[in-house]
XYZ file of C-alpha atoms in Angstrom:
309
model
C 24.349 71.666 -41.097
C 24.168 71.173 -37.365
C 20.455 70.555 -37.617
C 20.991 67.837 -40.180
C 23.512 66.148 -37.927
C 21.116 66.186 -35.051
C 18.391 64.697 -37.225
C 20.777 61.985 -38.436
C 21.844 61.203 -34.889
C 18.240 60.932 -33.730
C 17.480 58.606 -36.634
C 20.449 56.391 -35.790
C 19.392 56.240 -32.127
C 15.855 55.342 -33.121
C 17.112 52.598 -35.453
C 19.410 51.253 -32.708
C 16.510 51.256 -30.247
C 14.326 49.390 -32.721
C 17.119 46.908 -33.386
C 17.678 46.271 -29.661
C 13.936 45.958 -29.127
C 13.607 43.401 -31.872
C 16.789 41.494 -30.940
C 16.354 41.432 -27.155
C 15.021 38.210 -25.569
C 14.355 37.281 -21.958
C 14.665 33.587 -20.938
C 13.031 32.551 -17.694
C 14.786 30.483 -15.043
C 12.952 27.254 -15.938
C 13.584 27.663 -19.672
C 16.488 27.193 -22.093
C 16.919 28.865 -25.467
C 17.855 27.050 -28.670
C 18.994 29.353 -31.480
C 18.724 28.498 -35.181
C 20.786 30.784 -37.336
C 19.724 30.594 -40.992
C 18.280 27.175 -40.241
C 21.438 25.788 -38.607
C 21.560 24.892 -34.961
C 23.861 26.941 -32.801
C 25.947 24.855 -30.402
C 25.393 27.265 -27.547
C 22.205 26.854 -25.568
C 21.067 30.171 -24.164
C 20.924 30.312 -20.352
C 18.243 32.101 -18.326
C 18.334 35.893 -18.355
C 18.743 38.603 -21.048
C 20.041 37.547 -24.420
C 20.340 38.999 -27.941
C 19.622 37.471 -31.323
C 20.075 38.815 -34.848
C 16.682 39.908 -36.127
C 15.672 38.181 -39.352
C 18.581 35.757 -39.167
C 18.317 34.012 -35.787
C 15.286 32.153 -34.497
C 15.024 31.475 -30.790
C 13.048 28.452 -29.475
C 12.353 28.359 -25.761
C 12.113 24.901 -24.178
C 10.459 24.385 -20.814
C 12.446 22.211 -18.413
C 9.723 21.813 -15.790
C 8.169 18.425 -15.077
C 5.102 17.978 -17.235
C 2.079 16.137 -15.926
C 0.224 14.591 -18.842
C -2.905 12.457 -18.493
C -3.072 9.442 -20.779
C -6.556 8.964 -22.278
C -8.392 5.827 -21.177
C -7.612 2.841 -23.366
C -9.899 -0.150 -23.981
C -8.165 -3.508 -24.108
C -8.467 -7.218 -23.490
C -6.281 -8.758 -20.808
C -4.429 -12.012 -21.153
C -7.271 -13.842 -19.397
C -9.818 -12.437 -21.847
C -11.389 -9.705 -19.725
C -12.363 -6.397 -21.305
C -11.057 -3.451 -19.276
C -10.669 0.293 -19.630
C -7.464 1.701 -18.164
C -6.202 5.304 -17.908
C -2.876 6.577 -16.563
C -0.804 9.679 -15.924
C 2.772 10.312 -16.966
C 5.366 12.680 -15.540
C 8.304 13.678 -17.755
C 10.747 16.523 -18.353
C 13.170 17.751 -21.043
C 16.827 17.111 -20.243
C 18.327 18.000 -23.701
C 16.686 21.105 -25.179
C 18.516 20.794 -28.524
C 17.313 17.203 -29.097
C 13.759 18.129 -28.022
C 13.725 20.761 -30.784
C 15.650 18.969 -33.526
C 14.986 15.198 -33.016
C 11.145 15.340 -32.854
C 8.582 17.715 -34.244
C 6.449 17.920 -31.069
C 7.842 16.078 -28.125
C 4.649 16.425 -26.070
C 2.484 14.811 -28.774
C 5.106 12.123 -29.298
C 5.244 11.203 -25.613
C 1.415 11.146 -25.422
C 1.088 8.772 -28.370
C 3.889 6.526 -27.074
C 2.176 6.360 -23.675
C -1.123 5.290 -25.216
C 0.397 2.537 -27.312
C 2.512 1.286 -24.413
C -0.535 1.241 -22.135
C -2.421 -0.896 -24.675
C 0.499 -3.279 -24.875
C 0.705 -3.581 -21.069
C -3.017 -4.368 -20.892
C -2.654 -7.215 -23.409
C 0.296 -8.723 -21.600
C -1.176 -8.622 -18.063
C -3.842 -10.549 -16.201
C -6.769 -8.900 -14.466
C -5.368 -9.719 -11.029
C -2.099 -7.938 -11.948
C -3.945 -4.829 -13.045
C -5.851 -4.694 -9.773
C -3.232 -5.747 -7.231
C 0.254 -5.577 -8.814
C 0.305 -2.061 -10.233
C 3.816 -1.214 -9.080
C 5.313 -3.780 -11.427
C 3.088 -2.639 -14.291
C 4.049 1.001 -13.685
C 7.718 0.136 -13.895
C 7.230 -1.844 -17.106
C 5.221 0.961 -18.631
C 7.903 3.494 -17.684
C 10.606 1.409 -19.325
C 8.542 1.035 -22.512
C 8.001 4.802 -22.831
C 11.490 5.862 -21.703
C 13.326 3.801 -24.330
C 12.352 5.901 -27.382
C 12.033 9.146 -25.397
C 15.755 9.199 -24.557
C 16.584 10.082 -28.168
C 14.100 12.943 -28.001
C 15.896 14.572 -25.054
C 12.990 13.638 -22.728
C 13.287 11.766 -19.431
C 10.300 9.871 -17.996
C 10.166 10.422 -14.267
C 7.055 8.371 -13.315
C 4.105 6.571 -14.844
C 1.024 5.710 -12.747
C -2.071 3.712 -13.677
C -4.962 5.716 -12.277
C -8.082 3.646 -12.735
C -9.183 0.280 -14.077
C -12.803 0.149 -15.173
C -14.453 -3.299 -15.289
C -17.753 -4.407 -16.864
C -20.721 -4.625 -14.533
C -20.976 -8.408 -14.932
C -17.349 -8.798 -13.885
C -17.926 -6.541 -10.868
C -20.839 -8.641 -9.730
C -18.828 -11.844 -10.220
C -15.925 -10.450 -8.202
C -18.326 -9.317 -5.469
C -19.803 -12.843 -5.228
C -16.335 -14.317 -5.146
C -15.237 -11.963 -2.345
C -18.431 -12.745 -0.381
C -17.878 -16.462 -0.735
C -14.283 -16.101 0.415
C -15.379 -14.089 3.427
C -17.997 -16.708 4.265
C -15.388 -19.461 4.013
C -13.047 -17.578 6.345
C -15.844 -17.016 8.849
C -16.736 -20.700 8.874
C -13.129 -21.751 9.323
C -12.636 -19.323 12.182
C -15.901 -20.498 13.824
C -14.886 -24.155 13.509
C -11.453 -23.395 14.930
C -13.035 -21.590 17.828
C -15.356 -24.520 18.482
C -12.419 -26.920 18.437
C -10.430 -24.837 20.906
C -13.480 -24.425 23.171
C -14.161 -28.162 23.144
C -10.504 -28.836 24.172
C -10.766 -26.385 27.009
C -14.085 -27.861 28.117
C -12.571 -31.346 28.083
C -9.753 -30.158 30.285
C -12.223 -28.484 32.633
C -14.259 -31.673 32.826
C -11.174 -33.647 33.685
C -10.327 -31.254 36.475
C -13.883 -31.317 37.846
C -14.040 -35.133 37.752
C -10.984 -35.258 40.007
C -12.802 -32.993 42.538
C -16.546 -33.692 42.691
C -17.090 -30.618 44.816
C -15.941 -28.436 41.941
C -19.103 -29.267 39.974
C -21.256 -28.045 42.839
C -19.189 -24.860 43.175
C -19.572 -24.280 39.477
C -23.330 -24.706 39.822
C -23.411 -22.114 42.591
C -21.385 -19.734 40.496
C -23.820 -20.087 37.650
C -26.742 -19.378 39.981
C -24.998 -16.250 41.259
C -24.328 -15.064 37.713
C -27.961 -15.554 36.690
C -29.233 -13.891 39.858
C -27.095 -10.835 39.164
C -29.163 -10.068 36.066
C -32.223 -9.308 38.258
C -34.487 -11.673 36.361
C -37.858 -12.748 37.712
C -37.223 -16.335 36.560
C -34.328 -18.299 37.990
C -33.097 -21.213 35.925
C -31.294 -24.012 37.783
C -29.391 -26.590 35.790
C -30.309 -30.179 36.636
C -27.315 -32.527 36.887
C -27.349 -35.198 34.225
C -25.640 -37.620 36.593
C -28.745 -37.535 38.886
C -31.005 -38.477 35.977
C -28.747 -41.405 35.121
C -28.763 -42.519 38.776
C -32.600 -42.509 38.930
C -32.740 -44.369 35.622
C -30.394 -47.093 36.941
C -32.470 -47.340 40.128
C -35.704 -47.905 38.188
C -34.362 -50.583 35.907
C -33.927 -53.365 38.671
C -37.458 -52.735 39.989
C -38.939 -53.050 36.570
C -37.065 -56.272 35.890
C -38.197 -57.792 39.286
C -41.899 -57.085 38.663
C -41.697 -58.598 35.165
C -40.065 -61.900 36.231
C -42.443 -62.693 39.221
C -44.654 -65.792 38.486
C -48.443 -65.590 38.637
C -50.155 -66.914 41.830
C -52.914 -68.752 39.976
C -53.829 -69.593 36.441
C -57.086 -67.716 36.752
C -57.549 -64.003 36.319
C -55.910 -61.795 38.856
C -58.334 -60.246 41.281
C -57.200 -57.050 42.859
C -57.556 -56.740 46.585
C -58.984 -53.500 47.859
C -57.321 -51.874 50.771
C -60.655 -51.144 52.483
C -64.334 -51.577 51.748
C -66.370 -54.502 50.484
C -64.788 -57.198 48.431
C -64.947 -56.764 44.710
C -66.572 -59.734 43.008
C -64.481 -61.622 40.516
C -67.147 -61.293 37.874
C -66.112 -57.750 37.369
C -62.757 -58.999 36.169
C -63.902 -62.280 34.551
C -66.375 -61.776 31.778
C -67.186 -65.512 31.706
C -68.407 -65.617 35.340
C -72.207 -65.263 35.888
C -73.427 -61.898 36.982
C -74.539 -61.387 40.575
C -78.290 -61.802 41.258
C -79.028 -63.435 37.926
C -80.671 -66.854 37.552
C -78.457 -69.800 36.688
C -78.393 -70.574 33.032
C -80.757 -73.293 31.882
C -78.935 -76.406 30.595
C -79.286 -77.089 26.958
C -81.386 -79.884 25.607
C -78.313 -81.967 24.996
C -77.328 -81.771 28.597
C -80.787 -82.745 30.071
C -81.050 -86.315 31.466
C -83.100 -88.779 29.520
C -86.678 -89.124 30.817
C -87.731 -92.576 31.894
C -91.265 -93.458 31.400
């Protein structure tokens, strides 16, 4: 009899151990447990730690409350200014209501992923290319609002949405590169022209100061010579004052006008006078004069006197 009691006690202890083993659950710190008893949701959400469920009757679903980082696959779309782009993003979300995440939606991860893809396509169609490239903060906020609106009923909170990359066609990249190069060239020319204008103003002021003091121009010339000589060059370049050239030009003009207006001494050809040596015959300068040493020309028959018989 005692042996049968011992055997029965051991069997009860083994059954209790099996029951505890099958009913015991451990919930981690970042998880919450949702219990469904015979298909009905229990109001109590199990906290982290050790908990017990009824085997065969209760079903425990563990929901992770950590922030989930989910990449959104790249989506092809056409912007509002008719440019084909390929945009991908990343979304950060977490579960704030475990019961709604289990009951309201079949798979909240898949639902958030699909909502993010459709919202990203909608954002691409409503935006211009310049907004996608330079105004991403505004687009991220709009995308977050679009995804968060339906996700609230699923017990999911969207923390952040970021557009990662915007892929453009090669033709558009080349066009944008040419546009950027042209803009840089325009800026460079404007800056160069502005610098020339400022330099000309400063040079005009310097010229005004030097004109008040003529000695300043000579001092500036000497400073230039010293600066050139400091380079240890074998050739020394001296600037020639333009005022001196103008003075020589004005001095030559009266002399040229006087020699042009002087009347001729005789109507015949001008015979130059040698400074020394024999006189130069005028025949050298007058082709009509007879040559020296030649016989006088015989008069023509019309010029001979009539013969008297």
